[in-house]
mmCIF file of C-alpha atoms and ligand atoms in Angstrom:
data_model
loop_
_atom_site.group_PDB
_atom_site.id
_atom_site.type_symbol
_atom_site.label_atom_id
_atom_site.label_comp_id
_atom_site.label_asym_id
_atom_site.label_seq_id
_atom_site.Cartn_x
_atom_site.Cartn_y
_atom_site.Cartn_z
ATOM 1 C CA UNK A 1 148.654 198.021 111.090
ATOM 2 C CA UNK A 2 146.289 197.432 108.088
ATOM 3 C CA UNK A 3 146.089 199.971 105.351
ATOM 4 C CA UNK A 4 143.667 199.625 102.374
ATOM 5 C CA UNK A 5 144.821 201.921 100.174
ATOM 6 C CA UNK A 6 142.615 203.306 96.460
ATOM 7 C CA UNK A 7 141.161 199.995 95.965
ATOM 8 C CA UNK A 8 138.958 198.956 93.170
ATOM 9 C CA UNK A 9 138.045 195.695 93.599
ATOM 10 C CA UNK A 10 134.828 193.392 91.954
ATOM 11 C CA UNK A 11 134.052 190.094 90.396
ATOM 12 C CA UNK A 12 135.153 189.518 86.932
ATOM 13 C CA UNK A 13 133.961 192.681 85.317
ATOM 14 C CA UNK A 14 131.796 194.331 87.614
ATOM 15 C CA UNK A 15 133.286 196.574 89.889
ATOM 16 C CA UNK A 16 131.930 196.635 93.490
ATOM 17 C CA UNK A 17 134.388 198.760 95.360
ATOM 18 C CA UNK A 18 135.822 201.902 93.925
ATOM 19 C CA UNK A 19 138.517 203.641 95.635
ATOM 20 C CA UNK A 20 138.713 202.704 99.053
ATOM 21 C CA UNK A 21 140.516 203.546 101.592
ATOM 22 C CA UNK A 22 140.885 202.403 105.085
ATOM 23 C CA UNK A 23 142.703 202.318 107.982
ATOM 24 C CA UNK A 24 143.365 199.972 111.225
ATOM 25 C CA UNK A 25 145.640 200.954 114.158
ATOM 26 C CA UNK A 26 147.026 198.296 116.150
ATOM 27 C CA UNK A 27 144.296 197.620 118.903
ATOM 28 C CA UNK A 28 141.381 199.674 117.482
ATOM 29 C CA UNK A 29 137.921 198.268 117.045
ATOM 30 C CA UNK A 30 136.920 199.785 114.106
ATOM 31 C CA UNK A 31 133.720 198.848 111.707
ATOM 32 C CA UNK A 32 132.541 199.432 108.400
ATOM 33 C CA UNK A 33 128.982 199.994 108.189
ATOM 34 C CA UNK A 34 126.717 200.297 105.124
ATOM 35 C CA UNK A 35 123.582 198.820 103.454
ATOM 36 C CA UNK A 36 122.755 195.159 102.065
ATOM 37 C CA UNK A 37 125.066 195.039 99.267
ATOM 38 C CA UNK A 38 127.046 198.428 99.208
ATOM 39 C CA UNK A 39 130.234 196.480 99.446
ATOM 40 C CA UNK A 40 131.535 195.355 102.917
ATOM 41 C CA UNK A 41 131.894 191.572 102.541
ATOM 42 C CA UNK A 42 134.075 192.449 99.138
ATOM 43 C CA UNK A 43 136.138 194.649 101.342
ATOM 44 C CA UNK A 44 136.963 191.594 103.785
ATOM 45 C CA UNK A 45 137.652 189.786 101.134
ATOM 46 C CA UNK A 46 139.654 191.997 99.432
ATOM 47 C CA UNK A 47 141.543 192.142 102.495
ATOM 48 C CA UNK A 48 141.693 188.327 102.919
ATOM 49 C CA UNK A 49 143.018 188.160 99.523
ATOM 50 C CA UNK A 50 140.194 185.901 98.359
ATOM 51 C CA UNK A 51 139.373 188.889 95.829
ATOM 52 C CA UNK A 52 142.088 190.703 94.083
ATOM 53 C CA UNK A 53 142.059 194.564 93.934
ATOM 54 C CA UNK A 54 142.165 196.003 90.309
ATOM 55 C CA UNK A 55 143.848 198.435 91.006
ATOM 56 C CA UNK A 56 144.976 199.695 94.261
ATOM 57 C CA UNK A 57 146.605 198.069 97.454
ATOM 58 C CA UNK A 58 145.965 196.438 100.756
ATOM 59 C CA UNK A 59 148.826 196.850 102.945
ATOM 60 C CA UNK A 60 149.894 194.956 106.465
ATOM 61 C CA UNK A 61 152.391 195.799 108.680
ATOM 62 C CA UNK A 62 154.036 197.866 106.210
ATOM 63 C CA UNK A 63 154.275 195.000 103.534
ATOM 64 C CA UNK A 64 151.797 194.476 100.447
ATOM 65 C CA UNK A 65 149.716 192.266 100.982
ATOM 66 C CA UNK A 66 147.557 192.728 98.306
ATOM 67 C CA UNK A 67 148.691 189.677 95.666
ATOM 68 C CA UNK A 68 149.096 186.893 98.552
ATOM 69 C CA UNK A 69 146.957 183.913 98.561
ATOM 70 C CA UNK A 70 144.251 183.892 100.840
ATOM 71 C CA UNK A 71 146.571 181.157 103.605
ATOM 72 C CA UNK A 72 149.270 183.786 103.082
ATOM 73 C CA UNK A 73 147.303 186.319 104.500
ATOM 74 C CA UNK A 74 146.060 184.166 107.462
ATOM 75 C CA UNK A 75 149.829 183.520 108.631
ATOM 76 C CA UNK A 76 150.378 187.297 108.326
ATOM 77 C CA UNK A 77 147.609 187.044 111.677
ATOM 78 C CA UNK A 78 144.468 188.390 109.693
ATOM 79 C CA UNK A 79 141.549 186.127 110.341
ATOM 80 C CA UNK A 80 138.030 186.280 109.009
ATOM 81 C CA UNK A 81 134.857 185.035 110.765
ATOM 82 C CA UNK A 82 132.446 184.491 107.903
ATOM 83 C CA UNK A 83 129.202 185.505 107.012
ATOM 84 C CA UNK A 84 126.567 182.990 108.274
ATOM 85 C CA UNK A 85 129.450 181.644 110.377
ATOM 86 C CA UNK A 86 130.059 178.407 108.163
ATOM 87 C CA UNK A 87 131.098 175.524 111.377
ATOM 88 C CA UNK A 88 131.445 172.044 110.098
ATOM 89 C CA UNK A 89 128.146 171.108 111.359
ATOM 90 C CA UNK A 90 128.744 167.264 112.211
ATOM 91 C CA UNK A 91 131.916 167.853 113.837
ATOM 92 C CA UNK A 92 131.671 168.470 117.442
ATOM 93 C CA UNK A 93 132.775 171.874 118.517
ATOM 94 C CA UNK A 94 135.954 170.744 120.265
ATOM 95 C CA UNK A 95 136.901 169.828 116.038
ATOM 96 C CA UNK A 96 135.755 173.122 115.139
ATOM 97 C CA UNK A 97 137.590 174.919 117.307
ATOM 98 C CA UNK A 98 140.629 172.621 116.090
ATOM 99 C CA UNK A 99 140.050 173.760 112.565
ATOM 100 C CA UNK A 100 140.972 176.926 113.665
ATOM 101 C CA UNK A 101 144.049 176.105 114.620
ATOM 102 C CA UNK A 102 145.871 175.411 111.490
ATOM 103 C CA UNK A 103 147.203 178.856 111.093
ATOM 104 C CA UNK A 104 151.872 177.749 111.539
ATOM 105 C CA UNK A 105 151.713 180.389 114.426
ATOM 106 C CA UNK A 106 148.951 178.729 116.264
ATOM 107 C CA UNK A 107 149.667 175.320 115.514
ATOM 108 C CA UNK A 108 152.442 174.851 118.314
ATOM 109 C CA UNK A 109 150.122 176.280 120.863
ATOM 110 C CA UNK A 110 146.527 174.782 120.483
ATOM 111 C CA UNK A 111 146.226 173.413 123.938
ATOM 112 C CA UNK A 112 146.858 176.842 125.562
ATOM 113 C CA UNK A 113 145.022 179.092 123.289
ATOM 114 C CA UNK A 114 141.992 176.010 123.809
ATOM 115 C CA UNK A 115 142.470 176.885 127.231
ATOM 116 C CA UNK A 116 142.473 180.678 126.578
ATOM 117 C CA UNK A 117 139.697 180.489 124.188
ATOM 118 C CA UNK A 118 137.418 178.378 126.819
ATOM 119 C CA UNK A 119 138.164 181.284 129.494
ATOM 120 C CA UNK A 120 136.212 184.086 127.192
ATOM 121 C CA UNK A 121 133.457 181.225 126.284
ATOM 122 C CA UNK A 122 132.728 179.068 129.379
ATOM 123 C CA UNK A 123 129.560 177.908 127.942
ATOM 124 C CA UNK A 124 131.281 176.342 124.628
ATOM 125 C CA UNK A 125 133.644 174.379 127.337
ATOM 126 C CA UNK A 126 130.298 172.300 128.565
ATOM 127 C CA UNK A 127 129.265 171.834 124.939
ATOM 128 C CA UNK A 128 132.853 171.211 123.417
ATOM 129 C CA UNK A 129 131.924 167.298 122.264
ATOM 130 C CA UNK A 130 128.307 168.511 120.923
ATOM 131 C CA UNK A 131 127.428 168.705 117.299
ATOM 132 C CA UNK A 132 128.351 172.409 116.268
ATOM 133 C CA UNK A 133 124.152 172.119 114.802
ATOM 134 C CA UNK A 134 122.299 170.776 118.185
ATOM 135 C CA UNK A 135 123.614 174.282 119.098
ATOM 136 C CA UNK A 136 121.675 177.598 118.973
ATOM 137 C CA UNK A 137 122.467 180.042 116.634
ATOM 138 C CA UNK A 138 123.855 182.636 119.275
ATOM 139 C CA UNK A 139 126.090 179.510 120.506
ATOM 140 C CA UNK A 140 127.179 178.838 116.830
ATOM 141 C CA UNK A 141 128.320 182.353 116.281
ATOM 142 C CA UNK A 142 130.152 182.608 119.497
ATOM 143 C CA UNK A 143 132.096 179.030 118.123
ATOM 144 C CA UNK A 144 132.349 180.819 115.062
ATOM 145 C CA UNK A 145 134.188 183.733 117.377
ATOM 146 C CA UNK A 146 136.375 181.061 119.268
ATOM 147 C CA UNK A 147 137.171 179.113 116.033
ATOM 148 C CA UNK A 148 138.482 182.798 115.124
ATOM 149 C CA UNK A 149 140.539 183.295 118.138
ATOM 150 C CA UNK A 150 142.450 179.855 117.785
ATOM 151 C CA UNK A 151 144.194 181.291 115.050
ATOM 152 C CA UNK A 152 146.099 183.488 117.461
ATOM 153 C CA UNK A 153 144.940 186.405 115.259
ATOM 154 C CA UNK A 154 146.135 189.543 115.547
ATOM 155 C CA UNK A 155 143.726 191.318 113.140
ATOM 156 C CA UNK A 156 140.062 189.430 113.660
ATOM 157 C CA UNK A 157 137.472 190.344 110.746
ATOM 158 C CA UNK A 158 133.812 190.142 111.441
ATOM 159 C CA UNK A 159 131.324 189.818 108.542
ATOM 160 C CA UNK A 160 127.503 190.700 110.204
ATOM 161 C CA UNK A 161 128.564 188.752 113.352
ATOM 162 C CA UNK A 162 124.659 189.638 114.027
ATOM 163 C CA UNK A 163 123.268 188.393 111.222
ATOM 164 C CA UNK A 164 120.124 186.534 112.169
ATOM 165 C CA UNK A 165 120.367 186.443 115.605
ATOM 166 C CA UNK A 166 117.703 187.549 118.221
ATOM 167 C CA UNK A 167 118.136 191.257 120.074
ATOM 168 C CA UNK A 168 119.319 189.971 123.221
ATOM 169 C CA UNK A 169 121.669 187.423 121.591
ATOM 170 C CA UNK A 170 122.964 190.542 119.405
ATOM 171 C CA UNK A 171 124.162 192.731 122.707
ATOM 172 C CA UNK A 172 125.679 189.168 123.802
ATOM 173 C CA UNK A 173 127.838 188.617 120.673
ATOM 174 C CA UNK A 174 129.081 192.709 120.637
ATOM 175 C CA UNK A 175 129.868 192.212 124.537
ATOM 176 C CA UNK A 176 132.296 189.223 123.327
ATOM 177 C CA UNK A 177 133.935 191.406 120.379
ATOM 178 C CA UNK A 178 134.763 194.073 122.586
ATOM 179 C CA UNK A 179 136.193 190.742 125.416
ATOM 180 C CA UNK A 180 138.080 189.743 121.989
ATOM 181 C CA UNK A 181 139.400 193.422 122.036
ATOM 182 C CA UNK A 182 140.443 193.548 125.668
ATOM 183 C CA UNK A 183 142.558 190.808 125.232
ATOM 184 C CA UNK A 184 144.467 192.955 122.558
ATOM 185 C CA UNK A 185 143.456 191.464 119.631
ATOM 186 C CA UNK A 186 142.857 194.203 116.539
ATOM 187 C CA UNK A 187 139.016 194.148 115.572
ATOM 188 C CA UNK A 188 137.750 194.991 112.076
ATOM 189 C CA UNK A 189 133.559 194.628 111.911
ATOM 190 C CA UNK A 190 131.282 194.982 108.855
ATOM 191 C CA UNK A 191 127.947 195.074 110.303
ATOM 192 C CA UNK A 192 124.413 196.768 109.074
ATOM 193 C CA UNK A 193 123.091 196.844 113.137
ATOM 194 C CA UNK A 194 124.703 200.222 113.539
ATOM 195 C CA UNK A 195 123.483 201.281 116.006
ATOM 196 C CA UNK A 196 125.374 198.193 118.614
ATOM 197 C CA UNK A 197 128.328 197.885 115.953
ATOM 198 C CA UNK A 198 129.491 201.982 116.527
ATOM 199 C CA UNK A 199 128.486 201.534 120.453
ATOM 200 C CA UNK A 200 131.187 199.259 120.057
ATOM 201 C CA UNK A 201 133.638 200.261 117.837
ATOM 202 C CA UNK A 202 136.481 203.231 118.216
ATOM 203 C CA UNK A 203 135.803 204.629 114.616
ATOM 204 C CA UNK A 204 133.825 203.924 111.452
ATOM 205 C CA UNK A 205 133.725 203.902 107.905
ATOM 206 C CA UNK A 206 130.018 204.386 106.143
ATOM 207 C CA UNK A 207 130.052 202.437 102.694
ATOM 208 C CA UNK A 208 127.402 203.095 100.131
ATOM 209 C CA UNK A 209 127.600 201.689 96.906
ATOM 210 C CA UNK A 210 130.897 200.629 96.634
ATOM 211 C CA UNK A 211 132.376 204.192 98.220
ATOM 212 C CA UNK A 212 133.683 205.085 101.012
ATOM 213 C CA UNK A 213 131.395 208.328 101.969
ATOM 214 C CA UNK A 214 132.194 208.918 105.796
ATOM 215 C CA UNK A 215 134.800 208.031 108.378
ATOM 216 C CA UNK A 216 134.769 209.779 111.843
ATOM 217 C CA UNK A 217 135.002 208.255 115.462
ATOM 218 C CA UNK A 218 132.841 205.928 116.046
ATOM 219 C CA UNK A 219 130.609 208.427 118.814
ATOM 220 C CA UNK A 220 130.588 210.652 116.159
ATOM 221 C CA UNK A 221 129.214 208.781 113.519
ATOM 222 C CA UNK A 222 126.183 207.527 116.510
ATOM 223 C CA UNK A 223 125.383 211.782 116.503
ATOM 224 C CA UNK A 224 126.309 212.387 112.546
ATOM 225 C CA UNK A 225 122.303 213.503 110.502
ATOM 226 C CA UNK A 226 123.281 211.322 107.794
ATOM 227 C CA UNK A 227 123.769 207.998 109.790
ATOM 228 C CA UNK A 228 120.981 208.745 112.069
ATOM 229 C CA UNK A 229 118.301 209.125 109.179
ATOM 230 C CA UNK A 230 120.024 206.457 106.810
ATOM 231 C CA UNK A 231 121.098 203.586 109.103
ATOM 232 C CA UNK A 232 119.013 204.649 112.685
ATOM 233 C CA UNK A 233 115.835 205.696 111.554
ATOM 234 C CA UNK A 234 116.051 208.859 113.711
HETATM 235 P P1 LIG B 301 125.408 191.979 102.297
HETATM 236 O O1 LIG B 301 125.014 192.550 103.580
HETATM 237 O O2 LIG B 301 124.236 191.666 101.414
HETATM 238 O O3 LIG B 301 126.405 190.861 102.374
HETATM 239 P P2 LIG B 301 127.588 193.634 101.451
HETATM 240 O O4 LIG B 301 127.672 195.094 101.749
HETATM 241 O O5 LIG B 301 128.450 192.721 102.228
HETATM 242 O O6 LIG B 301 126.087 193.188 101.548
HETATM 243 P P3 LIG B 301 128.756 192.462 99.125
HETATM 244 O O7 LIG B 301 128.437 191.074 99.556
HETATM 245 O O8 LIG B 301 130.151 192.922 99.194
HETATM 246 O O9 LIG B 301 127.848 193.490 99.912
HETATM 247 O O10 LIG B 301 128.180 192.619 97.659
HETATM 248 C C1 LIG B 301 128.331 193.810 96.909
HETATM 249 C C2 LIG B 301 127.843 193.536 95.506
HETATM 250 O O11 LIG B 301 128.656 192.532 94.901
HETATM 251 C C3 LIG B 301 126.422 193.050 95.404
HETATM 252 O O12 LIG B 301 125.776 193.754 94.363
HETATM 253 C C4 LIG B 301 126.566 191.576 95.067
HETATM 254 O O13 LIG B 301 125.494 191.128 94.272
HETATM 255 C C5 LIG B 301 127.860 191.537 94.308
HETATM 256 N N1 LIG B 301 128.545 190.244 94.461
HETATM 257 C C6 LIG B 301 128.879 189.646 95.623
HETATM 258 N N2 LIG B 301 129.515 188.480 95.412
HETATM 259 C C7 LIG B 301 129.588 188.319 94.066
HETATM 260 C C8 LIG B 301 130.131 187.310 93.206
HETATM 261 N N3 LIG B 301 130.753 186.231 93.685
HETATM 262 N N4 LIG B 301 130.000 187.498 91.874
HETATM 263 C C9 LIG B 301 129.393 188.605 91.362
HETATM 264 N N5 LIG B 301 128.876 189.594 92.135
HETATM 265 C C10 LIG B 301 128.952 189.458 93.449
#
């Protein structure tokens, strides 16, 4: 479904990402775990087209995707959930969920997939006319998640979905992702909390500085010497 093939990709003349490759099968989870800066939010948004590749390709469905604008990509069906999950915070969460929406494909159905949406999030369906900021943080990620979902995605990108949040909160948000996944939506995670993000996951890529250094299933990677002394502190 999503191939990233060779790609060097940076900021103006610093290179973060040198020859990556990755791969997403229709309904895997699969995650890309590294380090504080080694390189996994550039590879979303390499992928998002918010950052074009130097030199390389990203590929979707079989067609380049690679030099699209970044509302190109989201009608393809590749959504990303941000970093620090970004809501509107004076809009209510019924808007924010709204704002999701705006994807051609999705547009049509927004009632249903609310309905849909609400189903996998029953709590956000008492708090839908709430500020998106009286919430707690665990609630504003899972918004963040549903916001995701209204695009009718069919590849969903997580950047640190766990970012900041408390343990129990954590094992909450991963339980969601793999709902997300049940419901046959394609799941692509950057995390650094390996240890829940590969529990999760199918298969995984290990990032370090820009490179691409391991990729095995995902159970594998939980038992591989590397990961456990670099990323579990085993
Ligand atoms: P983190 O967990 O900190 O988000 P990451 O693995 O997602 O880490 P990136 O955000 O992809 O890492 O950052 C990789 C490198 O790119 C870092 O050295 C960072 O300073 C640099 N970088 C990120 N954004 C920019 C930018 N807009 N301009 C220049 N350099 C950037």
């Amino acid at each position: 479904m999503l191939e990233v093939r060779d790609v060097h990709s940076g900021y103006g003349s610093t290179v973060i990402l040198q020859d990556v490759s990755l791969r997403v099968d229709e309904g895997e989870v699969v995650t890309i775990v590294g380090a504080n800066g080694a390189g996994k939010t550039t590879t979303l948004r390499t992928i998002s087209g918010l950052v074009t590749p130097v030199a390389g390709s990203v590929h979707f469905d079989g067609e380049e995707i690679s030099k699209l604008q970044p509302h190109e990509v989201v009608d393809r069906g590749i959504t990303l959930i941000p970093e620090g999950r970004q809501l509107f915070p004076d809009m209510s969460v019924r808007e924010n969920l709204m704002m999701g929406a705006y994807r051609r494909a999705a547009r049509s159905a927004q009632a249903q997939t609310l309905e849909e949406v609400l189903d996998l999030f029953p709590r956000l369906g008492e708090r839908l006319e709430q500020h998106a900021s009286s919430l707690s943080g665990g609630e504003q990620q899972m918004v963040a998640i549903a916001r995701g979902m209204m695009a009718r995605p069919r590849l969903l990108m997580f950047d640190e979905p766990s970012l900041g949040l408390a343990p129990i909160i954590v094992e909450q948000v991963f339980d969601v992702i793999s709902k997300v996944a049940r419901t046959g939506t394609t799941v692509l995670i950057v995390e650094q909390n390996v240890f829940h993000t590969l529990k999760a996951a199918d298969r995984g890529y290990v990032l370090e500085n820009g490179e691409m250094v391991l990729d095995d299933a995902a159970d594998a990677l939980l038992r591989n010497d590397h990961v456990r002394q670099a990323y579990l502190g085993i």
